[in-house]
Coordinates of C-alpha atoms in Angstrom, one line a residue:
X1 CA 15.2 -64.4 -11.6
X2 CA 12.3 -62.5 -12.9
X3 CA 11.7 -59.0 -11.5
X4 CA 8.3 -59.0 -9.2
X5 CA 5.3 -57.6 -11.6
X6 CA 4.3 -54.1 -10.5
X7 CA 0.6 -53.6 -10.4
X8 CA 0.9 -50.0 -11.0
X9 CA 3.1 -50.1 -13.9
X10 CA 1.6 -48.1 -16.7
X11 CA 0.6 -51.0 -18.7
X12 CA -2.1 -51.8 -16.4
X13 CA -3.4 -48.6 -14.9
X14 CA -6.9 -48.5 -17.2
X15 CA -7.4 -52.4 -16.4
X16 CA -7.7 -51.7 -12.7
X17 CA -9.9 -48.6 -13.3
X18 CA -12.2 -49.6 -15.3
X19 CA -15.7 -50.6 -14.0
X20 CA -16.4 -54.4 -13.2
X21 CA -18.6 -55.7 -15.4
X22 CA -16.4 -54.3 -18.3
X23 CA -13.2 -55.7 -16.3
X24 CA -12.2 -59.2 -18.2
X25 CA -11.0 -61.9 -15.5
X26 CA -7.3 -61.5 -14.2
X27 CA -6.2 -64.8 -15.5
X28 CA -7.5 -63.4 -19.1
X29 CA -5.2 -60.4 -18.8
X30 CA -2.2 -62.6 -17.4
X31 CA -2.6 -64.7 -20.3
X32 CA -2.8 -62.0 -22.8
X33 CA 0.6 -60.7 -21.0
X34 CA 2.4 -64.0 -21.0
X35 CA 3.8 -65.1 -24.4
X36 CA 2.8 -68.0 -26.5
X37 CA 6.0 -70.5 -25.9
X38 CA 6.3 -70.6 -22.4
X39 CA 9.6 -71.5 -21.1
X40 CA 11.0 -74.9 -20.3
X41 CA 11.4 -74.6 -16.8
X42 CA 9.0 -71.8 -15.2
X43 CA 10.7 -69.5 -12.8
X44 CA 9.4 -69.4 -9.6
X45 CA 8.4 -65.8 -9.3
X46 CA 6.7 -64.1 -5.9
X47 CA 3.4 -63.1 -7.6
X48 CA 2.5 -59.2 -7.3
X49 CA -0.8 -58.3 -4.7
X50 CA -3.4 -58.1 -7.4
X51 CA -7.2 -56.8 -6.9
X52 CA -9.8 -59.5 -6.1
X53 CA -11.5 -61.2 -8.9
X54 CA -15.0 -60.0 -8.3
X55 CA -16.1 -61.6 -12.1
X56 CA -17.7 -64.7 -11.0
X57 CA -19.5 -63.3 -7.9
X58 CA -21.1 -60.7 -10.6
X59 CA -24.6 -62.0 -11.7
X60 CA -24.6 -62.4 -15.1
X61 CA -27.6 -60.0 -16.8
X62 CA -29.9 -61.1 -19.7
X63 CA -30.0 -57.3 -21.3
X64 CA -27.7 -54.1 -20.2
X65 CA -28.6 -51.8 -17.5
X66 CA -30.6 -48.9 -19.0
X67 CA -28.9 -45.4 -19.5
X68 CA -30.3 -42.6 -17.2
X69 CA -32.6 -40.4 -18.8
X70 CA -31.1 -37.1 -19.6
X71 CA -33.6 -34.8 -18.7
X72 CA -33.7 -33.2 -14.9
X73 CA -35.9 -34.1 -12.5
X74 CA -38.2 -32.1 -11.7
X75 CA -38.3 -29.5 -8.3
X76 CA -40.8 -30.7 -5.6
X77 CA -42.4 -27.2 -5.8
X78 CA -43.2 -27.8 -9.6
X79 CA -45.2 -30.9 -8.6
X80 CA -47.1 -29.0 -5.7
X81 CA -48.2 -26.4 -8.0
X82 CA -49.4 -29.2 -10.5
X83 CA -51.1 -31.1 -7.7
X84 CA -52.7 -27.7 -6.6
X85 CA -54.0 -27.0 -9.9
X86 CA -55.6 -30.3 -10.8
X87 CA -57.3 -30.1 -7.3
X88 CA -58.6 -26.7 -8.0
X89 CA -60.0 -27.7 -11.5
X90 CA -61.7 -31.1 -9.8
X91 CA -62.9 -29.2 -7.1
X92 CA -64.7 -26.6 -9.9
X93 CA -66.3 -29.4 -12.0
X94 CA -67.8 -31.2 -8.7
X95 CA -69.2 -27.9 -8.0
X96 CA -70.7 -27.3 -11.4
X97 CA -72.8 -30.8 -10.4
X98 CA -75.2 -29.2 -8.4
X99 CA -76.6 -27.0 -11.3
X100 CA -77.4 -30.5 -13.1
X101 CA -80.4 -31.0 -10.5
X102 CA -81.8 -26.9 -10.8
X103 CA -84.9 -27.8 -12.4
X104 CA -86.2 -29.4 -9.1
X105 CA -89.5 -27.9 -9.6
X106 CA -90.5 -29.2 -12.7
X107 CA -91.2 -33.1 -11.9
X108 CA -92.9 -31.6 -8.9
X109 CA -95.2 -29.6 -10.6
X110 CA -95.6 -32.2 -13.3
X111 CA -96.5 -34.8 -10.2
X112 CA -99.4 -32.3 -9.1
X113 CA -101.1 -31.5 -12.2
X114 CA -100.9 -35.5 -13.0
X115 CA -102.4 -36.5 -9.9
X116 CA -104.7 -33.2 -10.0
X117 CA -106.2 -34.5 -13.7
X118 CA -106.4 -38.5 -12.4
X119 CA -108.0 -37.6 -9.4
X120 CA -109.9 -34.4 -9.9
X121 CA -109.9 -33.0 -13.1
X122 CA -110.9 -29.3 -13.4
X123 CA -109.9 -25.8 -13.1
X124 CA -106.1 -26.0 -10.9
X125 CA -104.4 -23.0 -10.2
X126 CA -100.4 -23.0 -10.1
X127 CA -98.4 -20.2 -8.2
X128 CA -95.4 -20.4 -10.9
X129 CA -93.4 -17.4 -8.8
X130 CA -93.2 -16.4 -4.8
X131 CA -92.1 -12.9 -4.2
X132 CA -90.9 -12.6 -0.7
X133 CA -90.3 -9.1 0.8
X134 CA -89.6 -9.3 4.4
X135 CA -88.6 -6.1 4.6
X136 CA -91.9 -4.5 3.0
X137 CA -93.6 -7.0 4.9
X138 CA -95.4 -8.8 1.6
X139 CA -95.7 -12.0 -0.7
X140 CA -96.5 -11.8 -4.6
X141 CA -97.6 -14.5 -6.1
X142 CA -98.0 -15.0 -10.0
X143 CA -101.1 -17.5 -10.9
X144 CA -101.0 -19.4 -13.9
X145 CA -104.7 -20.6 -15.1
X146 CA -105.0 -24.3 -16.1
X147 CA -107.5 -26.9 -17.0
X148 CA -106.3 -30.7 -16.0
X149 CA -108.5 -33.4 -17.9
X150 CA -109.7 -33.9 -21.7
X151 CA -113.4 -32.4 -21.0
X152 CA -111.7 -29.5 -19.9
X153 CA -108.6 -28.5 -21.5
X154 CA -108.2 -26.9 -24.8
X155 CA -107.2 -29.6 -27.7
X156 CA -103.9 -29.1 -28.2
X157 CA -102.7 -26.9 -25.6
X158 CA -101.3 -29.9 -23.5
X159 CA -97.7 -30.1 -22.0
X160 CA -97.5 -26.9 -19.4
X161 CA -94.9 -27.7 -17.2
X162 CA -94.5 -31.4 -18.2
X163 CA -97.4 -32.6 -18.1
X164 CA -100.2 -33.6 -21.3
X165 CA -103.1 -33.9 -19.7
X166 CA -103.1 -30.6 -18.8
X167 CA -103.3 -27.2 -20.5
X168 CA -105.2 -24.2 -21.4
X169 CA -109.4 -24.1 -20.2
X170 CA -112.0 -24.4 -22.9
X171 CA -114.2 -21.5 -21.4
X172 CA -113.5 -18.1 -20.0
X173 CA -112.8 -17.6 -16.2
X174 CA -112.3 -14.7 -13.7
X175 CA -110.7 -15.2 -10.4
X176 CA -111.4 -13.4 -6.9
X177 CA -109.0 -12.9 -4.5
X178 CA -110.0 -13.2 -1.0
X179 CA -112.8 -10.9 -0.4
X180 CA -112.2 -8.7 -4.0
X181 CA -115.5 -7.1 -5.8
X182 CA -113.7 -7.2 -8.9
X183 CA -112.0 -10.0 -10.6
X184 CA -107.8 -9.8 -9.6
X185 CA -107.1 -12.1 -12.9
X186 CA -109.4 -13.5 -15.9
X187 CA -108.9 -15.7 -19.1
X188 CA -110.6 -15.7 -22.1
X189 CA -109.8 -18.5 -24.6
X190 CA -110.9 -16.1 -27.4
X191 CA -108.4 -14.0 -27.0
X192 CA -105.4 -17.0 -27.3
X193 CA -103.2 -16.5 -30.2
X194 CA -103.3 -19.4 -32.8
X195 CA -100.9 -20.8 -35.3
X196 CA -101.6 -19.8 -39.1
X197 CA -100.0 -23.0 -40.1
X198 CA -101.7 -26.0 -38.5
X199 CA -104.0 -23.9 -36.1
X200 CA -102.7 -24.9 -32.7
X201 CA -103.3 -22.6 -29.8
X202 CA -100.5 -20.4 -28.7
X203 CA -99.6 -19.8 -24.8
X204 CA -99.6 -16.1 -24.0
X205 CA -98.2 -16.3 -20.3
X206 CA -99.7 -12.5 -19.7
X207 CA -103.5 -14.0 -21.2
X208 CA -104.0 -16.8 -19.0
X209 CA -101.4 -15.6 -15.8
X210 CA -102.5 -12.8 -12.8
X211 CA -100.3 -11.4 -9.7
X212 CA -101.9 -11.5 -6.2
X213 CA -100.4 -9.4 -3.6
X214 CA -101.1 -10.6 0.2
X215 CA -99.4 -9.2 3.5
X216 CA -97.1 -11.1 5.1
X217 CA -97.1 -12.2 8.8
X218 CA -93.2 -11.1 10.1
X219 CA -94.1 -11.7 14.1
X220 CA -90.9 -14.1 13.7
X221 CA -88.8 -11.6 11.4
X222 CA -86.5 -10.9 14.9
X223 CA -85.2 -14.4 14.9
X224 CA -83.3 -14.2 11.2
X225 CA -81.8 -16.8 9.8
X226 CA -84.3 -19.4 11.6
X227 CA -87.4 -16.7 10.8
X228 CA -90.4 -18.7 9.5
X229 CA -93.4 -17.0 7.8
X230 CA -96.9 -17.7 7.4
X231 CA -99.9 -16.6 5.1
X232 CA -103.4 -18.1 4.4
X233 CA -105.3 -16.6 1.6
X234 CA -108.7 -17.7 -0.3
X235 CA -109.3 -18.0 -4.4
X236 CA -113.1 -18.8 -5.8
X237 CA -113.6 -18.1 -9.9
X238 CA -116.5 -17.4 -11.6
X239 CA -117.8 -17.9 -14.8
X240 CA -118.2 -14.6 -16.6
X241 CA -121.0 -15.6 -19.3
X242 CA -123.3 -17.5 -16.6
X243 CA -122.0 -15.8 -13.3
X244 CA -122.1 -19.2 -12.1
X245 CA -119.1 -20.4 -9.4
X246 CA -116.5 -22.7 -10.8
X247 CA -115.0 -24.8 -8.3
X248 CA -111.4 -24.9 -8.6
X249 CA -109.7 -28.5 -7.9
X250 CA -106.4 -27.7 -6.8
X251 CA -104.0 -25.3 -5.7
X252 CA -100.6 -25.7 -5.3
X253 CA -97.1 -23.2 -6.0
X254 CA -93.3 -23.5 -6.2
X255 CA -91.5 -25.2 -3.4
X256 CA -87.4 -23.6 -3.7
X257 CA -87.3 -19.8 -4.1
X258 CA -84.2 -17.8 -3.7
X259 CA -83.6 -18.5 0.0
X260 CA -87.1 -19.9 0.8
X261 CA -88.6 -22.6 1.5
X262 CA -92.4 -22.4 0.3
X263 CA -94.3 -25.1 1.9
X264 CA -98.5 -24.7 0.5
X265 CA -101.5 -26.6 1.4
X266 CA -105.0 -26.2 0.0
X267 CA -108.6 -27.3 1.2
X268 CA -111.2 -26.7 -0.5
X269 CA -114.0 -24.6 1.5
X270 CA -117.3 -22.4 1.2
X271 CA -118.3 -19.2 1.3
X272 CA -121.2 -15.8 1.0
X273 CA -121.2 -14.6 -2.4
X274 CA -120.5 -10.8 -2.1
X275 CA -124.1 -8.7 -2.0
X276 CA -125.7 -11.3 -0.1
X277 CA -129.2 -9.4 2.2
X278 CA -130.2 -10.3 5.4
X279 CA -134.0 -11.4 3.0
X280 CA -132.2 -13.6 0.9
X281 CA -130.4 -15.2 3.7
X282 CA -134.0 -16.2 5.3
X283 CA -136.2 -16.8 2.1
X284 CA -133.0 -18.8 0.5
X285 CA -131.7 -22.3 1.2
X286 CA -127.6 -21.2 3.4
X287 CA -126.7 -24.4 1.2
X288 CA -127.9 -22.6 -2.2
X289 CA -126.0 -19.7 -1.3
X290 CA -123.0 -20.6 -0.8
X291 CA -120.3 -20.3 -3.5
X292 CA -117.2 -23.1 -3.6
X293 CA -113.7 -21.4 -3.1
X294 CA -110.6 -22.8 -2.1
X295 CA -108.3 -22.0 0.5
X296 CA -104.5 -21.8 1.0
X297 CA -101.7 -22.2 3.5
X298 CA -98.1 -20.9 3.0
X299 CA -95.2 -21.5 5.8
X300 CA -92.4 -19.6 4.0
X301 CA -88.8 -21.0 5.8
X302 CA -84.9 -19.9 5.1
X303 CA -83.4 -22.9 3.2
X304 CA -80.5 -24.8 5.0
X305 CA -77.8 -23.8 2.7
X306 CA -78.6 -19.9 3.2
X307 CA -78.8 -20.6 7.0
X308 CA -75.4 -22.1 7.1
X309 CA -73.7 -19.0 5.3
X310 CA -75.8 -16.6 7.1
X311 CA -74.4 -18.4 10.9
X312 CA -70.8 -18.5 9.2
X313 CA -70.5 -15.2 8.7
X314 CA -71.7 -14.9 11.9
X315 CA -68.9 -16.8 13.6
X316 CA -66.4 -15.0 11.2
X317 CA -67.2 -11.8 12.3
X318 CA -66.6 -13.1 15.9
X319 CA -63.6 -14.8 15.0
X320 CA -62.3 -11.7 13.4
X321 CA -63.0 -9.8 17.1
X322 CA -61.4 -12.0 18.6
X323 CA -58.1 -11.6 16.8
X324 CA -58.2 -8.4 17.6
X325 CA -58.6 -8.6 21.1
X326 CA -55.2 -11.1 20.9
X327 CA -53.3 -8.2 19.3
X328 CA -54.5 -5.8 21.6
X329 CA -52.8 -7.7 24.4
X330 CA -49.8 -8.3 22.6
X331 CA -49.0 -4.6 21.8
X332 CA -49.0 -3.9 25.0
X333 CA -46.5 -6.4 26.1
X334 CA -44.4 -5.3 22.7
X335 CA -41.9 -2.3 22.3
X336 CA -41.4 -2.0 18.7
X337 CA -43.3 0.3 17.2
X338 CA -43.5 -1.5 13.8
X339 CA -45.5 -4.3 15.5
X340 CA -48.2 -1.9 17.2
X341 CA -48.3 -0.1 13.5
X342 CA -48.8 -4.0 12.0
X343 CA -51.4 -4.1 14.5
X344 CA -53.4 -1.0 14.1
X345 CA -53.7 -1.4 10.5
X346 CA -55.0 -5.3 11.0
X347 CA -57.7 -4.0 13.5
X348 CA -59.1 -0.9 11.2
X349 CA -59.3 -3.6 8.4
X350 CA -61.3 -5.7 10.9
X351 CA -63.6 -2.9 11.7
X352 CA -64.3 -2.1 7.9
X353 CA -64.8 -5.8 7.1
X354 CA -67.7 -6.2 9.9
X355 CA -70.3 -3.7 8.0
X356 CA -69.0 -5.7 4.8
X357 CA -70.0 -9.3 6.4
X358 CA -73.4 -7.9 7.5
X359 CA -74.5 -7.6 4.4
X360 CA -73.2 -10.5 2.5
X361 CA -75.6 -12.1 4.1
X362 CA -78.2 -13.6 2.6
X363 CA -81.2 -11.5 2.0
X364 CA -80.4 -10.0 5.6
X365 CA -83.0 -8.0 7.4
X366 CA -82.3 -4.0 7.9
X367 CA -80.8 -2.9 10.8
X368 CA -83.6 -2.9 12.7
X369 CA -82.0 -4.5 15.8
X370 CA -82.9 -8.4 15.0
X371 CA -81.5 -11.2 17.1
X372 CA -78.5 -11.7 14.9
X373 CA -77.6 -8.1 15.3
X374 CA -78.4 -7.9 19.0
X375 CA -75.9 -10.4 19.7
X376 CA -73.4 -10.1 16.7
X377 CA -72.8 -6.7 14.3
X378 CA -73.7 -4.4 17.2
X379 CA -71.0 -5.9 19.6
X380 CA -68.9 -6.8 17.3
X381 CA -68.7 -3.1 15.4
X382 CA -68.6 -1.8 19.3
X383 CA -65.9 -4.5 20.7
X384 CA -63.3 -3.6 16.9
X385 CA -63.9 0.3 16.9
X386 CA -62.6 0.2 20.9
X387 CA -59.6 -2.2 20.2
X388 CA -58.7 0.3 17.1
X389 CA -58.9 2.9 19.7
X390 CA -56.8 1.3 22.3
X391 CA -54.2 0.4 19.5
X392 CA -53.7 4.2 18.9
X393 CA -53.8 4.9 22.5
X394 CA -50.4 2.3 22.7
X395 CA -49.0 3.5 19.8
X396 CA -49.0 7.3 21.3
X397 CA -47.7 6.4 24.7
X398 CA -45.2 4.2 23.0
X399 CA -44.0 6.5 20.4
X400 CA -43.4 9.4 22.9
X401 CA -41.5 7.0 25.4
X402 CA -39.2 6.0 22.2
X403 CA -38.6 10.0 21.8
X404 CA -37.6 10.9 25.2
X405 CA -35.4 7.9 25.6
X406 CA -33.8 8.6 21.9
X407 CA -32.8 12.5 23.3
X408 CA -29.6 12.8 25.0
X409 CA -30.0 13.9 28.6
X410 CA -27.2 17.4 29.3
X411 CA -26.5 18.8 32.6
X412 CA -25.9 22.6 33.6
X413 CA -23.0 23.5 33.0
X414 CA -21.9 20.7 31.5
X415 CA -19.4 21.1 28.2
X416 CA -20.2 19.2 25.3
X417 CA -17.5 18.6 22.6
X418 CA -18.9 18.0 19.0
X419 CA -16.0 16.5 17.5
X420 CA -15.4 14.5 20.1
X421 CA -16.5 10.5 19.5
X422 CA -19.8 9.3 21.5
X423 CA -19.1 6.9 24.5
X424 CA -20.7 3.8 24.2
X425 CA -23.9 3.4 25.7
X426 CA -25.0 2.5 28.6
X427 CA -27.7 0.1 29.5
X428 CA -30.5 1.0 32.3
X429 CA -34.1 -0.3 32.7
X430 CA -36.4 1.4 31.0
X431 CA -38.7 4.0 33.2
X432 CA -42.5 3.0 34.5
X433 CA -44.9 3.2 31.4
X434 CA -48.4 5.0 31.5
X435 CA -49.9 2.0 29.6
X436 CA -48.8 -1.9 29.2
X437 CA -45.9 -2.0 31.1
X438 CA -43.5 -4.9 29.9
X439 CA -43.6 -8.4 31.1
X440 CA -41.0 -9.3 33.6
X441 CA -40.9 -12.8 33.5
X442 CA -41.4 -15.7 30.9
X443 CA -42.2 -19.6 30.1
X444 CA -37.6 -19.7 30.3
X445 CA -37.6 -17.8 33.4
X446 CA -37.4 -13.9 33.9
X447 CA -37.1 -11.5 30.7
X448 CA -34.5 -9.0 30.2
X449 CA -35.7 -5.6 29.9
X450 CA -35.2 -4.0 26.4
X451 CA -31.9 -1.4 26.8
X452 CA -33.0 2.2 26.6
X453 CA -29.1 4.0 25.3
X454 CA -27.7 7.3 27.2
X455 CA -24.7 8.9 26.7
X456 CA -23.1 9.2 29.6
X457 CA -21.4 13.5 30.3
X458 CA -18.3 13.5 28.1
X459 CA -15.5 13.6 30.8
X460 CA -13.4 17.3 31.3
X461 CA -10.0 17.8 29.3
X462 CA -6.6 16.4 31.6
X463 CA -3.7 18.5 32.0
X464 CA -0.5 17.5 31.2
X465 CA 0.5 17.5 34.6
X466 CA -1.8 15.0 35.5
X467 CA -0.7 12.6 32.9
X468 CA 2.8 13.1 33.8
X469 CA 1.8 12.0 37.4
X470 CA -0.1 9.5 36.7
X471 CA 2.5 8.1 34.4
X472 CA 4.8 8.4 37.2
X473 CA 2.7 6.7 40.0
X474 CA 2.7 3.8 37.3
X475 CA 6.6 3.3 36.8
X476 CA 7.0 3.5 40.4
X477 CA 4.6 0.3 41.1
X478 CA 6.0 -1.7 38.3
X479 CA 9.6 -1.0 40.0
X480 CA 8.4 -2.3 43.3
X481 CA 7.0 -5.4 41.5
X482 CA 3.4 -4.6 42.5
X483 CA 2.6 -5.5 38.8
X484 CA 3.4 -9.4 40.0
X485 CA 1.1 -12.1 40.4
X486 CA 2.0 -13.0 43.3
X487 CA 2.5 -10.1 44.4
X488 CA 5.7 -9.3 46.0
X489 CA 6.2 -8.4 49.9
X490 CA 8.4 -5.5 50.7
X491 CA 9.9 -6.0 54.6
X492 CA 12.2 -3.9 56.4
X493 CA 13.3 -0.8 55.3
X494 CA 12.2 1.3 52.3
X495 CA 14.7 0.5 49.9
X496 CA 13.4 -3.2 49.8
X497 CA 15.2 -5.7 51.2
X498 CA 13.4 -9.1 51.7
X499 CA 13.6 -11.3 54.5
X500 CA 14.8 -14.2 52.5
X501 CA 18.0 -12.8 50.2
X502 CA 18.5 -16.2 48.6
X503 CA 14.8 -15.8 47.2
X504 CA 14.6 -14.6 43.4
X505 CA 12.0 -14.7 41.3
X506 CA 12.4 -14.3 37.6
X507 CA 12.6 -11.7 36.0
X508 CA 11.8 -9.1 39.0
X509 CA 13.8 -6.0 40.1
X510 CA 14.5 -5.8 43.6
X511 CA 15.9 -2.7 45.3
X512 CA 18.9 -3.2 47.5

C-alpha cells in the first residue's frame, strides 16, 4: 500500500506559501506529481488533508493589480502647512482687489463737470484736495479753476479729470473767498505754458489752482469715531480786465479723503460788492448791486471702515482688561510662584499695549478727554496699572510665605546633628495667609491643601542599656507567644500552663 502523502513534505512547502492568484489549481500539481503510465490497478490510498482550492472562487482580472508607489506618504502636518500657505497667498490676492476700485473719484468728478457743461456751462470750481485738521480745528481746500463748454474753455485744453468738454478758461479770473478784499486765487491764460511743437496749452496745476483755508466747526469732536463736521463757505470771481462779476456755475469737491467722508452742496446766491455806501444803496437799483456768488455746504463724516477699527480697538483694549482681571483672581487662588511671575509679566505687557492701541487709532483725537477716552483708555490704563499692582502685592506675600515655610523651625536647647540624615517630612496645613487665602473646596469635592515640609527635632542619642532592654522586653513577648495572631491566653500560674493541655498550636512554645 502506498504511504499517505505528507502535505508538509519538503517538495511542497513553496506551493502552499505562495500567494493565490500565483497558486496553480491542486489537481494541476497532483498531476504534475503523478507519473505519465499510471498503474493498472490504482491503489486505494487515504488522500492527505490538503488546503482548499480557492482558484475558481478568484475572479479572474483583465490586467494585473498595480504595484504600490514607492515613494512615502506624506505627514498630515506637511499638508497642513501647505493648506495654510495657499490660504494665506489667496487670502493676500483677494485683499489686493480693493486697490482695483481706488480711483472712485475720478467717474465722479467726470459725472459733474459733464452734467455741469450740458446743463450749465461756465466757470466750475473743483475742490481737488480736503485737508481735515480736527485737532487745529481747520479744513484746507485746494481749488482747481475750470471752464465747462466750447465758448468757454481754451481749444485744446480739454480732458481734466476725464472729461473733454471741459478745461482751461479763455479769459483771466480772480476769486474771492468769503468776505476777502483781495483776490485768495487768480488765473491768467497768458501766463499758461504752450507746446513748441504743435502749440497746445500746457496745464500748470500752481497757474490755474488756489488753497482756501476755513475754520472748522468741532462742537461734535467729543463723540469720536461717530464725530461729524460741518462748514459753509462762499466763492464769487471777478473779472480782472472789466471788474465785472462772473457767475460761477458749479461747485463741487472730492467725496473719500483719508478717513472722511466729504459730503458738498452748492447754491448759487447774491451778495454786496465790498465798498458799497449807504448813497449808493439809495440812488442805485439793490438788484444792480448785487454781485452773483455761490455758496457751499460741507458735512465732513468718519468713513465706516475707519469706524470699525477705531471701535475694535476699543473692544480689544477692554478685552485685554478683562484678562487681566481673570489672572488676578487666579493668582490668588494659586501657590506657585512661577504662575504669579507668568502673570505679572502678562499684565505689565497689557498695561504698555493700552497707550499703544490708543494711538493706532485712526486719526484719533488728543487726549483731551473725548467720549472714547472717558469710557475706554482712561479706565482701562487705571483698571491694568491696579491689577499690575495687586499682582506684585501676591507675589510679595506669597514669596515671603514660601521663605518662612522653606526654614527649618529649632528649639532651645535642642541638639542638631549635621551628619545625621533628615527625617522625612511631615505634612501640616499651611498657616492663615494675609492675601488670597486658598480655595477649600472644588467642582470634585473639597481640595487638599498644598503640604508645607518641617523637619520634625532629630531625636536624642540611646544608651546601650536601653537597647539591651528593649531587646530584652521583646524576646520575652515572643516566648510567651504574644507575637501570635491569635493571641495566646496564659491561665493559671506564671510559668504558663493552659487550661486545655491537649491544645497545641503549631509552631508555639509553651512554658510548662
Amino acid at each position: 500500500m502506498r504511504a499517505p502523502v505528507n502535505p508538509f513534505s519538503p517538495s511542497r512547502p513553496f506551493a502552499r506559501l505562495r500567494s493565490f492568484h500565483l497558486h496553480p489549481v491542486d489537481e494541476d500539481v497532483e498531476k504534475a506529481e503523478t507519473p505519465s503510465t499510471p498503474p493498472s490497478t490504482p491503489p486505494r490510498t487515504r488522500r492527505a488533508p490538503s488546503l482548499p482550492n480557492f482558484a475558481a472562487a478568484l475572479p479572474k482580472l483583465a490586467k494585473p493589480l498595480p504595484l504600490p508607489s514607492i515613494s512615502l506618504p506624506q505627514r498630515p502636518g506637511a499638508r497642513l502647512v501647505w493648506f495654510m500657505v495657499a490660504a494665506s497667498i489667496t487670502f493676500i490676492l483677494v485683499i489686493c482687489v480693493a486697490f482695483v476700485g481706488g480711483d472712485i473719484e475720478q467717474p465722479y468728478l467726470k459725472g459733474v463737470l459733464d452734467n455741469a457743461a450740458k446743463h450749465s456751462p461756465g466757470l466750475v470750481l473743483i475742490g481737488e484736495n480736503v485737508d481735515i485738521d480736527v485737532d487745529e480745528p481747520s479744513i484746507g481746500i485746494r481749488w482747481s479753476i475750470l471752464a465747462c463748454g466750447a465758448a468757454h474753455m481754451q481749444p485744446g485744453s480739454g480732458g481734466l479729470h476725464g472729461s473733454r468738454v471741459c478745461g482751461l478758461p479763455k479769459e483771466a479770473v480772480q476769486i474771492f473767498v468769503d468776505s476777502d478784499v483781495e483776490p485768495t486765487g487768480s488765473y491768467d491764460p497768458k501766463q499758461m505754458p504752450t507746446s513748441s511743437d504743435d502749440g497746445h496749452p500746457l496745464s500748470a496745476q500752481n497757474l490755474f489752482q488756489f488753497d482756501s483755508d476755513h475754520v472748522l466747526d468741532v462742537h461734535d469732536a467729543r463723540l469720536y469715531p461717530f464725530d461729524t463736521y460741518y462748514l459753509s463757505g462762499t466763492l464769487r470771481a471777478m473779472s480782472p480786465l472789466t471788474n465785472e462779476s462772473i457767475p460761477i456755475r458749479r461747485l463741487a469737491t472730492v467725496q473719500n479723503m483719508l478717513g472722511f467722508f466729504v459730503d458738498t452742496t452748492d447754491v448759487a446766491s447774491l451778495r454786496e460788492p465790498a465798498g458799497t455806501t449807504p448813497e449808493e444803496e439809495l440812488t442805485e437799483d439793490q438788484s444792480e448791486l448785487d454781485v452773483p456768488s455761490r455758496d457751499f455746504e460741507m458735512r465732513v463724516s468718519r468713513q465706516g471702515d475707519a469706524r470699525f477699527y477705531a471701535l475694535a480697538l476699543f473692544g480689544l483694549g477692554w478685552f485685554a482688561v478683562h484678562v487681566q482681571g481673570l489672572m488676578v483672581y487666579f493668582a490668588r487662588k494659586t501657590m506657585d510662584l512661577t504662575v504669579i511671575r507668568v502673570y505679572l509679566a502678562a499684565g505689565v505687557g497689557i498695561t504698555i499695549a493700552l497707550p499703544q492701541l490708543r494711538n493706532a487709532m485712526p486719526d484719533g483725537p488728543d487726549l483731551d478727554g473725548v467720549l472714547i477716552d472717558a469710557i475706554g483708555y482712561f479706565p482701562q490704563v487705571f483698571l491694568s496699572g491696579l491689577g499690575v499692582a495687586v499682582l506684585l502685592l501676591i507675589l510679595i506675600v506669597r514669596q515671603s510665605c514660601a521663605q518662612d515655610e522653606s526654614a527649618e523651625p529649632t528649639d532651645e536647647g535642642q541638639v542638631l546633628y549635621i551628619n545625621d540624615p533628615p527625617s522625612p517630612p511631615l505634612m501640616r496645613s499651611p498657616p492663615m495667609r494675609v492675601l488670597g487665602r486658598p480655595s477649600t473646596a472644588s467642582s470634585h469635592g473639597p481640595a487638599r491643601r498644598p503640604p508645607s515640609r518641617i523637619y520634625p527635632p532629630t531625636p536624642s542619642p540611646t544608651t546601650p542599656g536601653e537597647v539591651a532592654e528593649y531587646e530584652k522586653a521583646r524576646a520575652t513577648k515572643h516566648l510567651r507567644g504574644e507575637y501570635v495572631f491569635p493571641p495566646v491566653q496564659l491561665v493559671g500560674s506564671a510559668m504558663g500552663v493552659h487550661k486545655d493541655a491537649g491544645h497545641r498550636r503549631f509552631k508555639t512554645v509553651h512554658f510548662l
